[in-house]
Short mmCIF file of C-alpha atoms in Angstrom, two decimals:
data_model
loop_
_atom_site.label_atom_id
_atom_site.label_comp_id
_atom_site.label_asym_id
_atom_site.label_seq_id
_atom_site.Cartn_x
_atom_site.Cartn_y
_atom_site.Cartn_z
CA MET A 219 7.97 -12.83 -15.48
CA THR A 220 10.44 -9.93 -15.38
CA TYR A 221 9.61 -7.12 -12.97
CA ASP A 222 9.60 -3.63 -14.49
CA ASN A 223 10.72 -1.21 -11.76
CA ARG A 224 11.01 1.88 -13.93
CA ALA A 225 7.92 3.72 -12.63
CA GLU A 226 9.11 3.53 -9.04
CA VAL A 227 12.70 4.40 -10.01
CA LYS A 228 11.44 7.46 -11.90
CA LYS A 229 9.42 8.64 -8.88
CA VAL A 230 12.40 8.32 -6.53
CA LEU A 231 14.75 10.08 -8.94
CA ILE A 232 12.38 13.05 -9.35
CA ILE A 233 12.00 13.43 -5.56
CA THR A 234 15.75 13.24 -4.97
CA LEU A 235 16.43 15.63 -7.88
CA LEU A 236 14.29 18.31 -6.23
CA LEU A 237 15.96 17.73 -2.85
CA ASN A 238 19.45 17.80 -4.41
CA LEU A 239 18.69 21.10 -6.17
CA PHE A 240 17.62 22.52 -2.79
CA VAL A 241 20.83 21.27 -1.16
CA MET A 242 22.99 22.57 -3.99
CA GLY A 243 21.41 26.02 -3.74
CA LEU A 244 22.00 26.24 0.01
CA LYS A 245 25.63 25.12 -0.27
CA ALA A 246 26.35 27.53 -3.12
CA PHE A 247 24.73 30.42 -1.23
CA VAL A 248 26.67 29.80 1.98
CA GLY A 249 29.86 29.02 0.04
CA TYR A 250 29.83 32.29 -1.90
CA SER A 251 28.80 34.36 1.11
CA THR A 252 31.62 32.94 3.27
CA GLY A 253 34.29 32.44 0.58
CA SER A 254 34.82 28.82 1.69
CA LEU A 255 36.69 26.73 -0.90
CA SER A 256 35.76 23.44 0.75
CA LEU A 257 32.07 24.37 0.80
CA LEU A 258 32.11 25.51 -2.83
CA ALA A 259 33.75 22.19 -3.68
CA ASP A 260 30.97 20.47 -1.78
CA ALA A 261 28.43 22.49 -3.79
CA LEU A 262 30.15 21.27 -6.96
CA HIS A 263 29.75 17.74 -5.64
CA SER A 264 26.02 18.46 -5.25
CA VAL A 265 25.87 19.66 -8.86
CA THR A 266 26.88 16.15 -9.83
CA ASP A 267 24.09 14.81 -7.57
CA SER A 268 21.50 16.67 -9.63
CA ALA A 269 23.18 15.73 -12.91
CA ASN A 270 23.20 12.09 -11.80
CA ASN A 271 19.47 12.22 -11.11
CA VAL A 272 18.83 13.54 -14.62
CA LEU A 273 21.14 10.88 -16.05
CA GLY A 274 19.31 8.26 -14.00
CA LEU A 275 15.94 9.38 -15.36
CA VAL A 276 17.23 9.07 -18.92
CA ALA A 277 18.85 5.68 -18.27
CA SER A 278 15.75 4.37 -16.49
CA LYS A 279 13.53 5.37 -19.40
CA PHE A 280 15.53 3.13 -21.74
CA SER A 281 16.23 0.26 -19.33
CA SER A 282 13.09 -1.85 -19.80
CA PRO A 283 13.68 -5.48 -18.75
CA ARG A 284 11.23 -6.69 -21.40
CA PRO A 285 12.84 -8.01 -24.60
CA ASP A 286 11.99 -6.73 -28.07
CA ARG A 287 13.18 -7.37 -31.61
CA GLU A 288 16.27 -5.14 -31.32
CA HIS A 289 17.10 -6.17 -27.73
CA PRO A 290 16.06 -9.81 -27.22
CA TYR A 291 17.80 -9.91 -23.82
CA GLY A 292 16.03 -6.79 -22.54
CA HIS A 293 17.49 -3.35 -21.84
CA HIS A 294 18.79 -3.74 -18.29
CA LYS A 295 22.34 -2.74 -19.18
CA PHE A 296 21.19 0.82 -19.85
CA GLU A 297 20.99 1.15 -16.05
CA ALA A 298 24.57 -0.04 -15.69
CA VAL A 299 25.68 2.44 -18.37
CA GLY A 300 23.90 5.19 -16.41
CA ALA A 301 25.71 4.10 -13.25
CA LEU A 302 29.04 4.33 -15.08
CA GLY A 303 28.07 7.85 -16.10
CA ILE A 304 27.71 8.66 -12.40
CA ALA A 305 31.25 7.37 -11.85
CA ALA A 306 32.47 9.67 -14.63
CA PHE A 307 30.77 12.68 -13.03
CA LEU A 308 32.45 11.84 -9.73
CA GLY A 309 35.84 11.72 -11.45
CA ILE A 310 35.27 15.20 -12.90
CA ALA A 311 34.22 16.55 -9.49
CA CYS A 312 37.35 15.08 -7.89
CA PHE A 313 39.59 16.83 -10.44
CA GLU A 314 37.83 20.19 -9.96
CA ILE A 315 38.13 20.01 -6.18
CA LEU A 316 41.86 19.23 -6.28
CA GLN A 317 42.51 21.95 -8.84
CA GLY A 318 40.75 24.56 -6.68
CA ALA A 319 42.64 23.53 -3.54
CA ILE A 320 46.04 23.66 -5.25
CA GLU A 321 45.27 27.10 -6.70
CA ARG A 322 44.33 28.35 -3.23
CA ILE A 323 47.64 27.08 -1.80
CA ILE A 324 49.71 28.67 -4.60
CA LYS A 325 47.84 31.96 -5.08
CA GLY A 326 46.23 32.37 -1.67
CA GLY A 327 42.77 33.84 -1.15
CA SER A 328 40.45 35.86 1.06
CA PRO A 329 39.84 34.58 4.61
CA VAL A 330 36.68 32.57 5.24
CA LYS A 331 34.01 34.33 7.32
CA ILE A 332 31.04 32.34 8.59
CA SER A 333 28.21 33.01 11.06
CA GLY A 334 26.24 30.75 13.37
CA SER A 335 23.11 31.04 11.18
CA GLU A 336 25.04 29.85 8.15
CA LEU A 337 26.24 26.82 10.13
CA TRP A 338 22.61 26.01 10.96
CA LEU A 339 21.79 26.11 7.24
CA LEU A 340 24.52 23.53 6.66
CA LEU A 341 23.00 21.29 9.34
CA ILE A 342 19.75 21.37 7.35
CA VAL A 343 21.74 20.41 4.24
CA LEU A 344 23.28 17.49 6.13
CA GLY A 345 19.88 16.24 7.26
CA VAL A 346 18.50 16.33 3.71
CA ASN A 347 21.55 14.47 2.38
CA ILE A 348 21.16 11.71 4.98
CA PHE A 349 17.47 11.31 4.16
CA VAL A 350 18.13 11.11 0.40
CA ALA A 351 20.92 8.53 0.80
CA PHE A 352 18.89 6.14 2.96
CA TYR A 353 15.70 6.66 0.94
CA GLU A 354 17.39 5.87 -2.39
CA ARG A 355 19.35 2.91 -1.03
CA ASN A 356 16.30 1.28 0.60
CA VAL A 357 14.10 1.66 -2.47
CA GLY A 358 16.96 0.63 -4.78
CA ARG A 359 17.52 -2.61 -2.87
CA ARG A 360 13.79 -3.35 -2.70
CA VAL A 361 13.16 -2.94 -6.44
CA GLY A 362 16.63 -4.07 -7.58
CA SER A 363 17.70 -0.82 -9.27
CA SER A 364 21.43 -0.33 -9.85
CA ILE A 365 20.94 3.33 -10.74
CA LEU A 366 19.30 4.09 -7.36
CA ILE A 367 21.88 2.11 -5.40
CA ALA A 368 24.73 3.84 -7.27
CA ASP A 369 23.20 7.26 -6.69
CA ALA A 370 22.66 6.45 -3.00
CA THR A 371 26.36 5.57 -2.76
CA HIS A 372 27.20 8.92 -4.29
CA THR A 373 24.86 10.77 -1.92
CA MET A 374 26.32 8.94 1.10
CA SER A 375 29.74 10.22 0.06
CA ASP A 376 28.15 13.67 0.01
CA VAL A 377 27.06 13.14 3.63
CA TRP A 378 30.65 12.50 4.74
CA VAL A 379 31.89 15.40 2.66
CA THR A 380 29.37 17.74 4.27
CA ILE A 381 30.29 16.48 7.76
CA SER A 382 33.98 17.15 7.03
CA VAL A 383 33.32 20.61 5.62
CA LEU A 384 30.96 21.47 8.46
CA GLY A 385 33.60 20.42 11.00
CA GLY A 386 36.19 22.61 9.28
CA LEU A 387 33.86 25.63 9.17
CA ILE A 388 33.08 25.20 12.85
CA GLY A 389 36.85 25.29 13.47
CA ILE A 390 37.13 28.49 11.44
CA TRP A 391 34.09 30.08 13.16
CA TRP A 392 35.23 29.15 16.66
CA LEU A 393 39.06 29.16 16.50
CA ASN A 394 39.74 31.06 13.24
CA PHE A 395 41.77 28.17 11.81
CA GLN A 396 41.70 29.38 8.19
CA TRP A 397 43.99 26.59 6.97
CA LEU A 398 41.26 24.03 7.72
CA ASP A 399 39.32 25.11 4.63
CA VAL A 400 42.11 24.17 2.19
CA VAL A 401 43.22 21.10 4.11
CA LEU A 402 39.70 19.63 4.11
CA ALA A 403 39.37 20.10 0.36
CA PHE A 404 41.78 17.17 -0.18
CA PRO A 405 39.89 14.49 1.81
CA VAL A 406 36.73 15.74 0.10
CA ALA A 407 38.35 14.89 -3.23
CA LEU A 408 39.44 11.46 -1.98
CA LEU A 409 35.92 10.66 -0.76
CA VAL A 410 34.49 11.68 -4.13
CA PHE A 411 37.03 9.48 -5.94
CA TRP A 412 36.29 6.50 -3.68
CA SER A 413 32.53 6.70 -4.25
CA GLY A 414 33.11 6.81 -8.01
CA TRP A 415 35.40 3.77 -7.83
CA SER A 416 32.76 1.88 -5.81
CA VAL A 417 30.08 2.58 -8.42
CA LEU A 418 32.44 1.50 -11.22
CA LYS A 419 33.44 -1.71 -9.44
CA GLU A 420 29.81 -2.67 -8.79
CA ASN A 421 28.50 -2.19 -12.33
CA LEU A 422 31.41 -3.15 -14.60
CA PRO A 423 30.98 -6.94 -14.05
CA TRP A 424 27.43 -6.66 -15.41
CA LEU A 425 28.59 -4.95 -18.60
CA VAL A 426 31.40 -7.46 -19.26
CA ASP A 427 29.15 -10.50 -18.59
CA GLN A 428 31.02 -11.72 -15.54
CA ILE A 429 29.72 -14.94 -13.95
CA ALA A 430 26.53 -14.37 -11.93
CA ILE A 431 26.10 -17.75 -10.18
CA ALA A 432 28.65 -20.41 -9.31
CA PRO A 433 28.20 -23.29 -11.80
CA GLU A 434 28.48 -25.75 -8.91
CA ALA A 435 25.31 -24.28 -7.37
CA ILE A 436 23.41 -24.59 -10.65
CA HIS A 437 24.75 -28.12 -11.15
CA ALA A 438 23.61 -29.20 -7.67
CA ILE A 439 20.05 -27.98 -8.29
CA ALA A 440 19.85 -29.56 -11.75
CA ILE A 441 21.02 -33.05 -10.76
CA SER A 442 18.61 -33.08 -7.80
CA VAL A 443 15.73 -33.29 -10.29
CA PRO A 444 14.62 -36.90 -11.04
CA GLY A 445 15.58 -37.94 -14.56
CA VAL A 446 18.66 -35.72 -14.78
CA ILE A 447 21.86 -37.72 -15.22
CA ASN A 448 24.26 -34.78 -15.40
CA CYS A 449 24.74 -31.32 -16.83
CA HIS A 450 27.74 -29.48 -18.25
CA ASP A 451 28.83 -26.31 -20.09
CA ILE A 452 26.99 -24.26 -17.48
CA ALA A 453 27.20 -20.49 -17.95
CA SER A 454 25.51 -17.56 -16.26
CA ARG A 455 25.60 -13.80 -16.56
CA GLY A 456 23.71 -10.79 -15.27
CA VAL A 457 23.19 -9.65 -11.68
CA LEU A 458 21.57 -11.85 -9.08
CA GLY A 459 18.35 -10.26 -7.87
CA ARG A 460 18.00 -8.07 -10.96
CA GLN A 461 18.19 -10.31 -14.05
CA VAL A 462 20.20 -13.49 -14.62
CA PHE A 463 20.64 -15.57 -17.77
CA ILE A 464 21.59 -19.26 -17.43
CA GLU A 465 22.66 -21.68 -20.17
CA MET A 466 23.49 -25.36 -19.82
CA HIS A 467 23.65 -28.74 -21.54
CA LEU A 468 21.46 -31.26 -19.73
CA ILE A 469 21.79 -35.06 -19.95
CA VAL A 470 18.44 -36.70 -19.22
CA ASP A 471 17.20 -40.25 -18.88
CA ALA A 472 14.09 -40.01 -21.05
CA PRO A 473 12.61 -42.40 -23.65
CA ASP A 474 10.91 -39.63 -25.63
CA VAL A 475 10.93 -35.88 -26.24
CA GLU A 476 7.86 -35.24 -24.10
CA THR A 477 9.46 -36.81 -21.01
CA ALA A 478 12.67 -34.87 -21.62
CA HIS A 479 10.60 -31.70 -21.88
CA HIS A 480 8.93 -32.31 -18.52
CA ILE A 481 12.32 -32.93 -16.88
CA THR A 482 13.79 -29.70 -18.25
CA GLU A 483 10.71 -27.76 -17.15
CA GLU A 484 11.22 -29.03 -13.61
CA VAL A 485 14.88 -27.97 -13.73
CA GLU A 486 13.81 -24.52 -14.92
CA SER A 487 11.21 -24.30 -12.16
CA GLN A 488 13.77 -25.16 -9.48
CA LEU A 489 16.22 -22.58 -10.82
CA GLN A 490 13.47 -19.95 -11.03
CA GLN A 491 12.57 -20.51 -7.39
CA ARG A 492 16.19 -20.15 -6.32
CA PHE A 493 17.50 -17.34 -8.57
CA SER A 494 14.46 -15.40 -9.90
CA PRO A 495 14.27 -13.33 -12.02
CA VAL A 496 16.12 -15.62 -14.42
CA ARG A 497 15.91 -16.68 -18.09
CA ILE A 498 17.15 -20.20 -18.82
CA LEU A 499 18.29 -21.93 -22.01
CA ILE A 500 18.74 -25.71 -21.82
CA HIS A 501 20.21 -27.94 -24.54
CA VAL A 502 19.04 -31.54 -23.95
CA GLU A 503 21.38 -34.44 -24.69
CA PRO A 504 20.87 -38.24 -24.63
CA PRO A 505 22.03 -40.52 -21.75
CA ALA A 506 24.95 -41.87 -23.85
CA TYR A 507 26.63 -38.45 -23.94
CA LYS A 508 29.13 -37.88 -21.12
CA SER A 509 31.18 -34.89 -20.02
CA GLU A 510 33.40 -34.46 -16.98
CA SER A 511 33.32 -30.66 -17.16
CA ILE A 512 30.38 -28.73 -15.70
CA THR A 513 31.55 -25.34 -16.94
CA PHE A 514 34.22 -23.76 -19.15
CA GLU A 515 38.02 -23.99 -19.07
CA ASN A 516 38.97 -21.73 -16.15
CA GLY A 517 36.24 -23.18 -13.94
CA ALA A 518 36.37 -26.78 -15.15
CA THR A 519 36.02 -29.49 -12.54
#
């Protein structure tokens, strides 16, 4: 049975959307009142947080794991597409931050003025960001949601961005180091880029059907079942812990179809216990058929 996590994912995304809108509003307010480029860039980063939550809600709505006529393998990849959308938003934010910093260096700007009360508001923002990141990541891991894990990665980058910006504003407030505001805009951009790259790297293998389980591991489980002589042409795709598809050719020592069926059911049961949730397709072959290869060309043994 495939677990449908969409109701819980939707609940988490709505909660984090409201919190991100609160954070974005505070950053924008303090940013405009102080004239801080780094803080306005951080507010822009928070705009992408809210946009990502909306994107996640849309992606989650269409990412049912249950198959239908048009999608016989389920709809899980909609989540991965949503995660790639998050990576795209991060790329846009990175470009905007760098553009603003370079313009400030070339054209100059008004000095940043910040008060102690405004710094306390930013500490509240930091606390909310930390809560959102850990909340999304924990729930995402528990229910196996790529969209929540990707968004938590993004929010964690926001935590480090806010820490950097807060440190710079403290330097401006205490020592009047105005150059800190522009200087910190560049590492903010790098952190945003890195979080986008991490999301892309995590979800692209799912979309291109990269191997999910080592064929040697599947082979070892299959041949441990009584009646199995060997198996070959093993293939797997998907994401372990979310949804995996396994295909293989199985050589069985069985005098009739019914016995062969019972053997393959036991193989499926063993694989389900080890790699669930998983859907398995087994092609049964007679004992006379032999193959030295357990998987395809690049992984042949």
